[in-house]
PDB file of C-alpha atoms in Angstrom:
ATOM      1  CA  UNK A   1      45.138  62.733 -68.848  1.00 60.00           C
ATOM      2  CA  UNK A   2      42.142  63.344 -71.090  1.00 58.00           C
ATOM      3  CA  UNK A   3      40.896  66.780 -72.001  1.00 51.00           C
ATOM      4  CA  UNK A   4      37.155  67.359 -71.783  1.00 46.00           C
ATOM      5  CA  UNK A   5      35.079  69.698 -73.864  1.00 41.00           C
ATOM      6  CA  UNK A   6      32.873  71.668 -71.504  1.00 41.00           C
ATOM      7  CA  UNK A   7      29.628  73.057 -72.840  1.00 38.00           C
ATOM      8  CA  UNK A   8      29.075  76.275 -70.911  1.00 37.00           C
ATOM      9  CA  UNK A   9      25.533  77.310 -70.176  1.00 36.00           C
ATOM     10  CA  UNK A  10      26.134  80.001 -67.570  1.00 36.00           C
ATOM     11  CA  UNK A  11      23.018  82.154 -67.297  1.00 35.00           C
ATOM     12  CA  UNK A  12      22.034  83.435 -63.874  1.00 38.00           C
ATOM     13  CA  UNK A  13      18.438  82.602 -62.977  1.00 34.00           C
ATOM     14  CA  UNK A  14      16.960  84.491 -60.036  1.00 34.00           C
ATOM     15  CA  UNK A  15      14.187  82.219 -58.850  1.00 35.00           C
ATOM     16  CA  UNK A  16      12.699  83.910 -55.851  1.00 34.00           C
ATOM     17  CA  UNK A  17      13.274  87.533 -55.172  1.00 35.00           C
ATOM     18  CA  UNK A  18      13.510  90.143 -57.936  1.00 35.00           C
ATOM     19  CA  UNK A  19      10.478  92.429 -58.314  1.00 36.00           C
ATOM     20  CA  UNK A  20       9.677  93.290 -61.935  1.00 35.00           C
ATOM     21  CA  UNK A  21       9.295  96.979 -60.988  1.00 37.00           C
ATOM     22  CA  UNK A  22      12.980  97.320 -60.106  1.00 33.00           C
ATOM     23  CA  UNK A  23      14.953  99.355 -62.636  1.00 40.00           C
ATOM     24  CA  UNK A  24      18.576  98.850 -61.631  1.00 39.00           C
ATOM     25  CA  UNK A  25      19.725 101.702 -63.902  1.00 42.00           C
ATOM     26  CA  UNK A  26      18.191 104.157 -61.473  1.00 40.00           C
ATOM     27  CA  UNK A  27      19.920 102.793 -58.372  1.00 39.00           C
ATOM     28  CA  UNK A  28      22.626 105.200 -57.196  1.00 40.00           C
ATOM     29  CA  UNK A  29      24.959 103.028 -55.111  1.00 44.00           C
ATOM     30  CA  UNK A  30      28.376 101.464 -55.211  1.00 51.00           C
ATOM     31  CA  UNK A  31      26.877  98.035 -54.758  1.00 59.00           C
ATOM     32  CA  UNK A  32      23.466  96.536 -54.168  1.00 60.00           C
ATOM     33  CA  UNK A  33      22.029  93.374 -52.702  1.00 64.00           C
ATOM     34  CA  UNK A  34      19.259  91.409 -54.370  1.00 69.00           C
ATOM     35  CA  UNK A  35      17.171  89.063 -52.245  1.00 66.00           C
ATOM     36  CA  UNK A  36      17.502  88.002 -48.634  1.00 67.00           C
ATOM     37  CA  UNK A  37      18.386  84.924 -46.596  1.00 73.00           C
ATOM     38  CA  UNK A  38      15.351  83.043 -47.935  1.00 77.00           C
ATOM     39  CA  UNK A  39      16.222  83.581 -51.604  1.00 82.00           C
ATOM     40  CA  UNK A  40      17.607  80.919 -53.920  1.00 87.00           C
ATOM     41  CA  UNK A  41      19.392  81.466 -57.220  1.00 85.00           C
ATOM     42  CA  UNK A  42      20.429  78.755 -59.662  1.00 86.00           C
ATOM     43  CA  UNK A  43      23.069  79.008 -62.370  1.00 83.00           C
ATOM     44  CA  UNK A  44      23.881  76.256 -64.899  1.00 83.00           C
ATOM     45  CA  UNK A  45      27.632  75.721 -64.793  1.00 83.00           C
ATOM     46  CA  UNK A  46      28.806  73.042 -67.216  1.00 81.00           C
ATOM     47  CA  UNK A  47      27.904  69.901 -69.116  1.00 81.00           C
ATOM     48  CA  UNK A  48      30.427  67.091 -69.375  1.00 82.00           C
ATOM     49  CA  UNK A  49      29.863  64.417 -72.017  1.00 83.00           C
ATOM     50  CA  UNK A  50      31.877  61.204 -71.630  1.00 84.00           C
ATOM     51  CA  UNK A  51      32.048  58.714 -74.487  1.00 83.00           C
ATOM     52  CA  UNK A  52      32.740  54.993 -74.382  1.00 83.00           C
ATOM     53  CA  UNK A  53      36.402  55.534 -75.250  1.00 84.00           C
ATOM     54  CA  UNK A  54      36.801  57.558 -72.038  1.00 85.00           C
ATOM     55  CA  UNK A  55      35.409  54.824 -69.781  1.00 86.00           C
ATOM     56  CA  UNK A  56      38.157  52.275 -69.342  1.00 86.00           C
ATOM     57  CA  UNK A  57      40.167  50.591 -66.631  1.00 87.00           C
ATOM     58  CA  UNK A  58      43.655  51.546 -65.551  1.00 85.00           C
ATOM     59  CA  UNK A  59      45.125  49.336 -68.286  1.00 87.00           C
ATOM     60  CA  UNK A  60      43.121  51.136 -70.972  1.00 87.00           C
ATOM     61  CA  UNK A  61      40.541  48.409 -71.633  1.00 89.00           C
ATOM     62  CA  UNK A  62      37.089  49.765 -72.427  1.00 88.00           C
ATOM     63  CA  UNK A  63      34.353  48.820 -69.995  1.00 89.00           C
ATOM     64  CA  UNK A  64      32.265  47.018 -72.624  1.00 90.00           C
ATOM     65  CA  UNK A  65      35.239  44.829 -73.528  1.00 90.00           C
ATOM     66  CA  UNK A  66      35.747  43.933 -69.868  1.00 90.00           C
ATOM     67  CA  UNK A  67      32.275  42.434 -69.643  1.00 93.00           C
ATOM     68  CA  UNK A  68      32.144  40.650 -73.034  1.00 92.00           C
ATOM     69  CA  UNK A  69      33.378  37.341 -71.632  1.00 94.00           C
ATOM     70  CA  UNK A  70      31.552  37.840 -68.346  1.00 95.00           C
ATOM     71  CA  UNK A  71      28.291  37.832 -70.320  1.00 95.00           C
ATOM     72  CA  UNK A  72      29.000  34.242 -71.331  1.00 96.00           C
ATOM     73  CA  UNK A  73      29.972  33.001 -67.881  1.00 97.00           C
ATOM     74  CA  UNK A  74      27.070  34.666 -66.090  1.00 97.00           C
ATOM     75  CA  UNK A  75      23.714  32.850 -66.118  1.00 97.00           C
ATOM     76  CA  UNK A  76      20.588  34.620 -67.260  1.00 95.00           C
ATOM     77  CA  UNK A  77      19.032  34.230 -63.818  1.00 95.00           C
ATOM     78  CA  UNK A  78      21.244  35.727 -61.128  1.00 97.00           C
ATOM     79  CA  UNK A  79      20.759  35.760 -57.334  1.00 95.00           C
ATOM     80  CA  UNK A  80      19.742  39.429 -57.275  1.00 96.00           C
ATOM     81  CA  UNK A  81      17.146  41.421 -59.201  1.00 96.00           C
ATOM     82  CA  UNK A  82      15.848  44.994 -59.145  1.00 94.00           C
ATOM     83  CA  UNK A  83      13.873  47.284 -61.454  1.00 91.00           C
ATOM     84  CA  UNK A  84      16.610  47.020 -64.098  1.00 91.00           C
ATOM     85  CA  UNK A  85      16.521  43.220 -64.082  1.00 94.00           C
ATOM     86  CA  UNK A  86      18.884  40.511 -62.874  1.00 96.00           C
ATOM     87  CA  UNK A  87      22.314  41.786 -61.944  1.00 97.00           C
ATOM     88  CA  UNK A  88      25.702  40.510 -60.856  1.00 97.00           C
ATOM     89  CA  UNK A  89      27.033  42.082 -57.683  1.00 98.00           C
ATOM     90  CA  UNK A  90      30.492  42.907 -59.025  1.00 97.00           C
ATOM     91  CA  UNK A  91      32.122  43.530 -55.671  1.00 97.00           C
ATOM     92  CA  UNK A  92      30.864  40.153 -54.438  1.00 97.00           C
ATOM     93  CA  UNK A  93      32.203  38.495 -57.582  1.00 97.00           C
ATOM     94  CA  UNK A  94      35.606  39.909 -56.709  1.00 97.00           C
ATOM     95  CA  UNK A  95      35.596  39.346 -52.957  1.00 96.00           C
ATOM     96  CA  UNK A  96      33.026  36.697 -51.978  1.00 97.00           C
ATOM     97  CA  UNK A  97      33.967  33.172 -53.065  1.00 95.00           C
ATOM     98  CA  UNK A  98      30.756  31.656 -51.708  1.00 96.00           C
ATOM     99  CA  UNK A  99      28.676  34.012 -53.849  1.00 97.00           C
ATOM    100  CA  UNK A 100      30.434  32.781 -56.996  1.00 97.00           C
ATOM    101  CA  UNK A 101      30.691  29.087 -56.097  1.00 96.00           C
ATOM    102  CA  UNK A 102      27.323  28.559 -54.439  1.00 96.00           C
ATOM    103  CA  UNK A 103      24.976  31.113 -56.008  1.00 97.00           C
ATOM    104  CA  UNK A 104      26.146  32.171 -59.471  1.00 98.00           C
ATOM    105  CA  UNK A 105      27.899  29.257 -61.149  1.00 98.00           C
ATOM    106  CA  UNK A 106      25.512  26.426 -60.187  1.00 97.00           C
ATOM    107  CA  UNK A 107      22.872  28.394 -62.082  1.00 97.00           C
ATOM    108  CA  UNK A 108      25.195  28.618 -65.098  1.00 98.00           C
ATOM    109  CA  UNK A 109      25.729  24.845 -65.189  1.00 98.00           C
ATOM    110  CA  UNK A 110      22.003  24.242 -64.817  1.00 97.00           C
ATOM    111  CA  UNK A 111      21.188  26.669 -67.625  1.00 97.00           C
ATOM    112  CA  UNK A 112      23.654  24.907 -69.926  1.00 98.00           C
ATOM    113  CA  UNK A 113      21.536  21.740 -69.667  1.00 97.00           C
ATOM    114  CA  UNK A 114      18.293  23.465 -70.694  1.00 96.00           C
ATOM    115  CA  UNK A 115      19.295  26.434 -72.836  1.00 97.00           C
ATOM    116  CA  UNK A 116      20.902  25.484 -76.156  1.00 97.00           C
ATOM    117  CA  UNK A 117      21.960  29.076 -76.852  1.00 97.00           C
ATOM    118  CA  UNK A 118      23.842  29.361 -73.543  1.00 98.00           C
ATOM    119  CA  UNK A 119      25.509  25.974 -74.080  1.00 98.00           C
ATOM    120  CA  UNK A 120      26.529  27.032 -77.585  1.00 98.00           C
ATOM    121  CA  UNK A 121      27.974  30.324 -76.317  1.00 97.00           C
ATOM    122  CA  UNK A 122      30.020  28.589 -73.603  1.00 98.00           C
ATOM    123  CA  UNK A 123      31.259  25.914 -76.028  1.00 98.00           C
ATOM    124  CA  UNK A 124      32.294  28.559 -78.555  1.00 98.00           C
ATOM    125  CA  UNK A 125      34.261  30.461 -75.903  1.00 98.00           C
ATOM    126  CA  UNK A 126      35.954  27.261 -74.723  1.00 98.00           C
ATOM    127  CA  UNK A 127      36.932  26.346 -78.277  1.00 98.00           C
ATOM    128  CA  UNK A 128      38.392  29.784 -78.950  1.00 97.00           C
ATOM    129  CA  UNK A 129      40.186  30.429 -75.671  1.00 97.00           C
ATOM    130  CA  UNK A 130      40.303  27.378 -73.379  1.00 98.00           C
ATOM    131  CA  UNK A 131      40.725  24.372 -75.694  1.00 97.00           C
ATOM    132  CA  UNK A 132      43.932  23.219 -73.955  1.00 97.00           C
ATOM    133  CA  UNK A 133      42.106  22.891 -70.637  1.00 97.00           C
ATOM    134  CA  UNK A 134      39.986  20.031 -72.043  1.00 97.00           C
ATOM    135  CA  UNK A 135      42.618  17.951 -73.855  1.00 95.00           C
ATOM    136  CA  UNK A 136      42.577  15.264 -71.160  1.00 95.00           C
ATOM    137  CA  UNK A 137      38.807  15.334 -70.711  1.00 96.00           C
ATOM    138  CA  UNK A 138      38.146  14.995 -74.450  1.00 97.00           C
ATOM    139  CA  UNK A 139      41.219  13.105 -75.733  1.00 95.00           C
ATOM    140  CA  UNK A 140      41.769  12.964 -79.457  1.00 94.00           C
ATOM    141  CA  UNK A 141      39.344  15.808 -80.165  1.00 96.00           C
ATOM    142  CA  UNK A 142      40.878  18.496 -82.371  1.00 96.00           C
ATOM    143  CA  UNK A 143      40.203  22.186 -81.897  1.00 96.00           C
ATOM    144  CA  UNK A 144      37.939  22.189 -84.955  1.00 97.00           C
ATOM    145  CA  UNK A 145      35.966  19.252 -83.557  1.00 97.00           C
ATOM    146  CA  UNK A 146      35.868  20.551 -79.996  1.00 97.00           C
ATOM    147  CA  UNK A 147      32.637  22.541 -79.968  1.00 97.00           C
ATOM    148  CA  UNK A 148      30.517  19.735 -81.383  1.00 97.00           C
ATOM    149  CA  UNK A 149      32.139  17.145 -79.119  1.00 98.00           C
ATOM    150  CA  UNK A 150      31.699  19.284 -76.020  1.00 98.00           C
ATOM    151  CA  UNK A 151      28.018  20.007 -76.716  1.00 98.00           C
ATOM    152  CA  UNK A 152      27.284  16.328 -77.386  1.00 97.00           C
ATOM    153  CA  UNK A 153      29.091  15.107 -74.273  1.00 97.00           C
ATOM    154  CA  UNK A 154      27.516  17.751 -72.033  1.00 97.00           C
ATOM    155  CA  UNK A 155      24.035  17.053 -73.389  1.00 97.00           C
ATOM    156  CA  UNK A 156      24.012  13.240 -73.630  1.00 95.00           C
ATOM    157  CA  UNK A 157      26.409  11.884 -71.005  1.00 96.00           C
ATOM    158  CA  UNK A 158      25.623  12.706 -67.315  1.00 96.00           C
ATOM    159  CA  UNK A 159      29.032  11.457 -66.166  1.00 97.00           C
ATOM    160  CA  UNK A 160      30.892  13.588 -68.699  1.00 97.00           C
ATOM    161  CA  UNK A 161      28.600  16.510 -67.942  1.00 97.00           C
ATOM    162  CA  UNK A 162      29.714  16.430 -64.331  1.00 97.00           C
ATOM    163  CA  UNK A 163      33.407  16.197 -65.237  1.00 97.00           C
ATOM    164  CA  UNK A 164      33.193  18.920 -67.867  1.00 98.00           C
ATOM    165  CA  UNK A 165      31.174  21.056 -65.462  1.00 97.00           C
ATOM    166  CA  UNK A 166      33.970  20.978 -62.893  1.00 97.00           C
ATOM    167  CA  UNK A 167      36.389  22.469 -65.428  1.00 98.00           C
ATOM    168  CA  UNK A 168      33.834  24.983 -66.717  1.00 98.00           C
ATOM    169  CA  UNK A 169      33.206  26.141 -63.155  1.00 98.00           C
ATOM    170  CA  UNK A 170      36.936  26.503 -62.475  1.00 97.00           C
ATOM    171  CA  UNK A 171      37.481  28.595 -65.616  1.00 98.00           C
ATOM    172  CA  UNK A 172      34.436  30.757 -64.949  1.00 98.00           C
ATOM    173  CA  UNK A 173      35.538  31.308 -61.348  1.00 97.00           C
ATOM    174  CA  UNK A 174      38.976  32.407 -62.466  1.00 97.00           C
ATOM    175  CA  UNK A 175      37.570  34.943 -64.907  1.00 96.00           C
ATOM    176  CA  UNK A 176      34.760  36.382 -62.804  1.00 97.00           C
ATOM    177  CA  UNK A 177      36.817  36.738 -59.625  1.00 97.00           C
ATOM    178  CA  UNK A 178      39.582  38.426 -61.606  1.00 95.00           C
ATOM    179  CA  UNK A 179      37.506  41.010 -63.463  1.00 94.00           C
ATOM    180  CA  UNK A 180      39.716  44.054 -63.962  1.00 92.00           C
ATOM    181  CA  UNK A 181      37.285  46.862 -63.204  1.00 92.00           C
ATOM    182  CA  UNK A 182      39.811  49.104 -61.470  1.00 89.00           C
ATOM    183  CA  UNK A 183      38.956  52.601 -62.685  1.00 85.00           C
ATOM    184  CA  UNK A 184      40.827  54.851 -60.276  1.00 81.00           C
ATOM    185  CA  UNK A 185      42.814  56.806 -62.841  1.00 74.00           C
ATOM    186  CA  UNK A 186      40.086  58.521 -64.849  1.00 80.00           C
ATOM    187  CA  UNK A 187      41.424  62.066 -64.999  1.00 83.00           C
ATOM    188  CA  UNK A 188      40.503  65.019 -67.175  1.00 81.00           C
ATOM    189  CA  UNK A 189      41.722  68.552 -67.710  1.00 84.00           C
ATOM    190  CA  UNK A 190      39.028  71.228 -67.626  1.00 82.00           C
ATOM    191  CA  UNK A 191      40.275  74.547 -68.986  1.00 83.00           C
ATOM    192  CA  UNK A 192      39.087  77.920 -67.730  1.00 82.00           C
ATOM    193  CA  UNK A 193      35.315  78.179 -67.533  1.00 80.00           C
ATOM    194  CA  UNK A 194      34.112  81.333 -69.241  1.00 78.00           C
ATOM    195  CA  UNK A 195      32.437  83.082 -66.327  1.00 79.00           C
ATOM    196  CA  UNK A 196      33.201  86.764 -65.846  1.00 80.00           C
ATOM    197  CA  UNK A 197      34.940  87.969 -62.717  1.00 83.00           C
ATOM    198  CA  UNK A 198      31.895  90.133 -61.962  1.00 83.00           C
ATOM    199  CA  UNK A 199      29.618  87.089 -61.847  1.00 82.00           C
ATOM    200  CA  UNK A 200      32.076  85.163 -59.695  1.00 87.00           C
ATOM    201  CA  UNK A 201      32.267  88.106 -57.287  1.00 86.00           C
ATOM    202  CA  UNK A 202      28.478  88.258 -57.135  1.00 84.00           C
ATOM    203  CA  UNK A 203      28.311  84.601 -56.113  1.00 85.00           C
ATOM    204  CA  UNK A 204      31.274  84.585 -53.751  1.00 87.00           C
ATOM    205  CA  UNK A 205      31.561  87.946 -52.000  1.00 85.00           C
ATOM    206  CA  UNK A 206      28.944  87.500 -49.268  1.00 85.00           C
ATOM    207  CA  UNK A 207      29.247  83.776 -48.533  1.00 91.00           C
ATOM    208  CA  UNK A 208      29.205  82.845 -44.861  1.00 91.00           C
ATOM    209  CA  UNK A 209      32.577  81.627 -43.546  1.00 91.00           C
ATOM    210  CA  UNK A 210      33.215  77.918 -42.977  1.00 90.00           C
ATOM    211  CA  UNK A 211      32.942  78.281 -39.218  1.00 91.00           C
ATOM    212  CA  UNK A 212      29.444  79.843 -39.301  1.00 91.00           C
ATOM    213  CA  UNK A 213      27.156  77.674 -37.173  1.00 91.00           C
ATOM    214  CA  UNK A 214      23.926  78.140 -39.126  1.00 91.00           C
ATOM    215  CA  UNK A 215      24.897  79.622 -42.482  1.00 92.00           C
ATOM    216  CA  UNK A 216      22.274  81.344 -44.630  1.00 90.00           C
ATOM    217  CA  UNK A 217      24.447  82.674 -47.452  1.00 92.00           C
ATOM    218  CA  UNK A 218      25.852  79.557 -49.087  1.00 95.00           C
ATOM    219  CA  UNK A 219      26.860  78.242 -52.502  1.00 95.00           C
ATOM    220  CA  UNK A 220      26.436  74.605 -53.519  1.00 95.00           C
ATOM    221  CA  UNK A 221      27.435  72.483 -56.486  1.00 95.00           C
ATOM    222  CA  UNK A 222      24.631  70.199 -57.652  1.00 94.00           C
ATOM    223  CA  UNK A 223      23.886  68.197 -60.746  1.00 94.00           C
ATOM    224  CA  UNK A 224      22.461  65.163 -62.495  1.00 95.00           C
ATOM    225  CA  UNK A 225      24.028  62.270 -64.356  1.00 94.00           C
ATOM    226  CA  UNK A 226      22.480  60.476 -67.309  1.00 93.00           C
ATOM    227  CA  UNK A 227      24.102  57.034 -67.133  1.00 93.00           C
ATOM    228  CA  UNK A 228      23.371  54.922 -70.225  1.00 90.00           C
ATOM    229  CA  UNK A 229      25.630  52.056 -69.164  1.00 92.00           C
ATOM    230  CA  UNK A 230      24.290  48.705 -67.866  1.00 94.00           C
ATOM    231  CA  UNK A 231      26.381  49.173 -64.721  1.00 95.00           C
ATOM    232  CA  UNK A 232      25.687  50.903 -61.425  1.00 96.00           C
ATOM    233  CA  UNK A 233      28.681  52.992 -60.399  1.00 95.00           C
ATOM    234  CA  UNK A 234      29.933  54.612 -57.235  1.00 94.00           C
ATOM    235  CA  UNK A 235      31.841  57.771 -58.150  1.00 92.00           C
ATOM    236  CA  UNK A 236      33.931  60.178 -56.070  1.00 92.00           C
ATOM    237  CA  UNK A 237      34.879  63.178 -58.233  1.00 91.00           C
ATOM    238  CA  UNK A 238      37.677  65.434 -56.996  1.00 93.00           C
ATOM    239  CA  UNK A 239      38.035  68.952 -58.365  1.00 92.00           C
ATOM    240  CA  UNK A 240      41.788  69.503 -57.998  1.00 93.00           C
ATOM    241  CA  UNK A 241      43.455  71.629 -56.671  1.00 94.00           C
ATOM    242  CA  UNK A 242      40.430  72.291 -54.449  1.00 95.00           C
ATOM    243  CA  UNK A 243      39.301  69.837 -51.793  1.00 94.00           C
ATOM    244  CA  UNK A 244      35.804  69.706 -53.321  1.00 95.00           C
ATOM    245  CA  UNK A 245      34.633  66.108 -53.592  1.00 94.00           C
ATOM    246  CA  UNK A 246      31.605  63.938 -52.961  1.00 93.00           C
ATOM    247  CA  UNK A 247      30.550  60.315 -53.335  1.00 94.00           C
ATOM    248  CA  UNK A 248      27.420  59.291 -55.195  1.00 94.00           C
ATOM    249  CA  UNK A 249      25.848  56.089 -56.499  1.00 95.00           C
ATOM    250  CA  UNK A 250      24.905  56.318 -60.173  1.00 95.00           C
ATOM    251  CA  UNK A 251      22.185  53.854 -61.114  1.00 96.00           C
ATOM    252  CA  UNK A 252      22.449  51.943 -64.386  1.00 95.00           C
ATOM    253  CA  UNK A 253      20.347  52.981 -67.382  1.00 92.00           C
ATOM    254  CA  UNK A 254      19.031  56.031 -65.531  1.00 93.00           C
ATOM    255  CA  UNK A 255      18.851  59.556 -66.929  1.00 92.00           C
ATOM    256  CA  UNK A 256      18.073  61.332 -63.653  1.00 92.00           C
ATOM    257  CA  UNK A 257      20.723  60.363 -61.104  1.00 96.00           C
ATOM    258  CA  UNK A 258      20.895  63.251 -58.642  1.00 95.00           C
ATOM    259  CA  UNK A 259      24.281  64.368 -57.378  1.00 94.00           C
ATOM    260  CA  UNK A 260      24.428  65.457 -53.726  1.00 94.00           C
ATOM    261  CA  UNK A 261      24.562  69.144 -52.905  1.00 94.00           C
ATOM    262  CA  UNK A 262      28.217  69.921 -52.173  1.00 96.00           C
ATOM    263  CA  UNK A 263      29.043  73.181 -50.429  1.00 96.00           C
ATOM    264  CA  UNK A 264      31.496  75.546 -52.104  1.00 96.00           C
ATOM    265  CA  UNK A 265      33.353  78.469 -50.604  1.00 95.00           C
ATOM    266  CA  UNK A 266      34.710  81.598 -52.248  1.00 93.00           C
ATOM    267  CA  UNK A 267      38.153  80.123 -52.876  1.00 94.00           C
ATOM    268  CA  UNK A 268      36.570  76.987 -54.373  1.00 95.00           C
ATOM    269  CA  UNK A 269      34.482  78.760 -57.001  1.00 93.00           C
ATOM    270  CA  UNK A 270      37.305  81.140 -57.894  1.00 92.00           C
ATOM    271  CA  UNK A 271      39.672  78.193 -58.389  1.00 93.00           C
ATOM    272  CA  UNK A 272      37.194  76.072 -60.348  1.00 91.00           C
ATOM    273  CA  UNK A 273      36.466  78.738 -62.954  1.00 89.00           C
ATOM    274  CA  UNK A 274      40.201  79.265 -63.570  1.00 89.00           C
ATOM    275  CA  UNK A 275      40.582  75.636 -64.649  1.00 87.00           C
ATOM    276  CA  UNK A 276      40.899  72.357 -62.788  1.00 88.00           C
ATOM    277  CA  UNK A 277      41.939  68.740 -63.056  1.00 89.00           C
ATOM    278  CA  UNK A 278      38.870  66.558 -62.607  1.00 88.00           C
ATOM    279  CA  UNK A 279      39.507  63.077 -61.202  1.00 89.00           C
ATOM    280  CA  UNK A 280      36.543  60.675 -61.403  1.00 88.00           C
ATOM    281  CA  UNK A 281      37.455  57.311 -59.848  1.00 89.00           C
ATOM    282  CA  UNK A 282      34.670  54.783 -60.382  1.00 89.00           C
ATOM    283  CA  UNK A 283      33.741  51.625 -58.498  1.00 93.00           C
ATOM    284  CA  UNK A 284      31.561  49.224 -60.483  1.00 95.00           C
ATOM    285  CA  UNK A 285      28.864  47.998 -58.110  1.00 97.00           C
ATOM    286  CA  UNK A 286      26.351  46.112 -60.279  1.00 97.00           C
ATOM    287  CA  UNK A 287      26.386  44.721 -63.805  1.00 97.00           C
ATOM    288  CA  UNK A 288      23.237  43.849 -65.755  1.00 96.00           C
ATOM    289  CA  UNK A 289      24.261  41.223 -68.342  1.00 93.00           C
ATOM    290  CA  UNK A 290      22.504  41.091 -71.666  1.00 86.00           C
ATOM    291  CA  UNK A 291      21.550  44.771 -71.598  1.00 85.00           C
ATOM    292  CA  UNK A 292      24.292  45.835 -73.979  1.00 81.00           C
ATOM    293  CA  UNK A 293      26.290  49.045 -73.869  1.00 82.00           C
ATOM    294  CA  UNK A 294      24.154  51.017 -76.323  1.00 66.00           C
ATOM    295  CA  UNK A 295      26.716  50.871 -79.087  1.00 56.00           C
ATOM    296  CA  UNK A 296      25.784  51.038 -82.761  1.00 48.00           C
ATOM    297  CA  UNK A 297      28.483  50.893 -85.406  1.00 39.00           C
ATOM    298  CA  UNK A 298      26.719  53.656 -87.328  1.00 43.00           C
ATOM    299  CA  UNK A 299      26.612  55.951 -84.311  1.00 56.00           C
ATOM    300  CA  UNK A 300      30.384  56.240 -84.007  1.00 60.00           C
ATOM    301  CA  UNK A 301      31.348  56.816 -80.382  1.00 64.00           C
ATOM    302  CA  UNK A 302      28.156  57.961 -78.626  1.00 72.00           C
ATOM    303  CA  UNK A 303      27.961  59.647 -75.247  1.00 73.00           C
ATOM    304  CA  UNK A 304      27.501  57.116 -72.450  1.00 86.00           C
ATOM    305  CA  UNK A 305      27.653  59.346 -69.360  1.00 88.00           C
ATOM    306  CA  UNK A 306      26.288  62.897 -69.457  1.00 89.00           C
ATOM    307  CA  UNK A 307      27.023  65.060 -66.399  1.00 90.00           C
ATOM    308  CA  UNK A 308      25.167  68.353 -65.930  1.00 91.00           C
ATOM    309  CA  UNK A 309      26.475  70.625 -63.177  1.00 90.00           C
ATOM    310  CA  UNK A 310      24.925  73.776 -61.768  1.00 91.00           C
ATOM    311  CA  UNK A 311      25.391  76.178 -58.889  1.00 91.00           C
ATOM    312  CA  UNK A 312      22.785  76.903 -56.238  1.00 93.00           C
ATOM    313  CA  UNK A 313      23.184  80.134 -54.252  1.00 91.00           C
ATOM    314  CA  UNK A 314      21.176  80.453 -51.030  1.00 91.00           C
ATOM    315  CA  UNK A 315      20.795  83.945 -49.648  1.00 87.00           C
ATOM    316  CA  UNK A 316      21.197  87.380 -51.196  1.00 78.00           C
ATOM    317  CA  UNK A 317      23.337  88.260 -54.203  1.00 77.00           C
ATOM    318  CA  UNK A 318      25.694  91.221 -53.884  1.00 71.00           C
ATOM    319  CA  UNK A 319      27.155  93.019 -56.848  1.00 63.00           C
ATOM    320  CA  UNK A 320      28.659  96.336 -57.878  1.00 61.00           C
ATOM    321  CA  UNK A 321      27.000  98.616 -60.386  1.00 54.00           C
TER     322      UNK A 321
END
């Protein structure tokens, strides 16, 4: 289990209800209430920065390493495109044979006949990793001679191109349909969040019970995610030992992914500030090849996912003086 550094920013911001003429020092009461059922207060809670070394599959392979070979097998033009560009539907790669066989790989083979750089990349990969698969197709060709022989045969001989293409397609199918993007075991320990008991009481003491039909005094967890990866993710964080969880789609290369408002109750907020285990299983939905993972050798291990969490309190605040 990894241990996250949490950057605390907890400053209560009353956004709707405190009159500047109030002088709370002159209020003679055991406790007071600020605002009413129409008021909203926001409080930054925490910022979680996740680096590339944190984002890996259950076997410990970093996500950028998982897609290195996929970049070679995937054609530049893919069946689907959105504002980020052409993308591979990763779940269809894994579970839809027709998508791979009929839509993705025919485009790869076609690109290899017109794009010298793509042909060179495929030939280099075959020489390094799959030479033995072509011994019968290119008899007498040594490993050192393989790349040149493959490129020549694929370019100049239509019959050989077809035969070599069958093997290329089989190897590409095996890799793409077996991508290990299982990221269920991403778990982190978050130590006690430095929020005073008085502030927690102020947020939690007058929350409406779970069974309230139309609650007005509520507390929600909200946030944004800056995702700098060329992958769209579906995440379902769980704040253990609470039952607080939600599912959200995090778009690739997007700094303003909004997390859904998730309702908290008094026991939730009290538990969270004492320290939790944060599980963040991820499902990779889309991959945008050729975009890169934003890594620069001189940058070290830069942040790739930046999660900002805050609390939203609807209704009045109650606190003791």
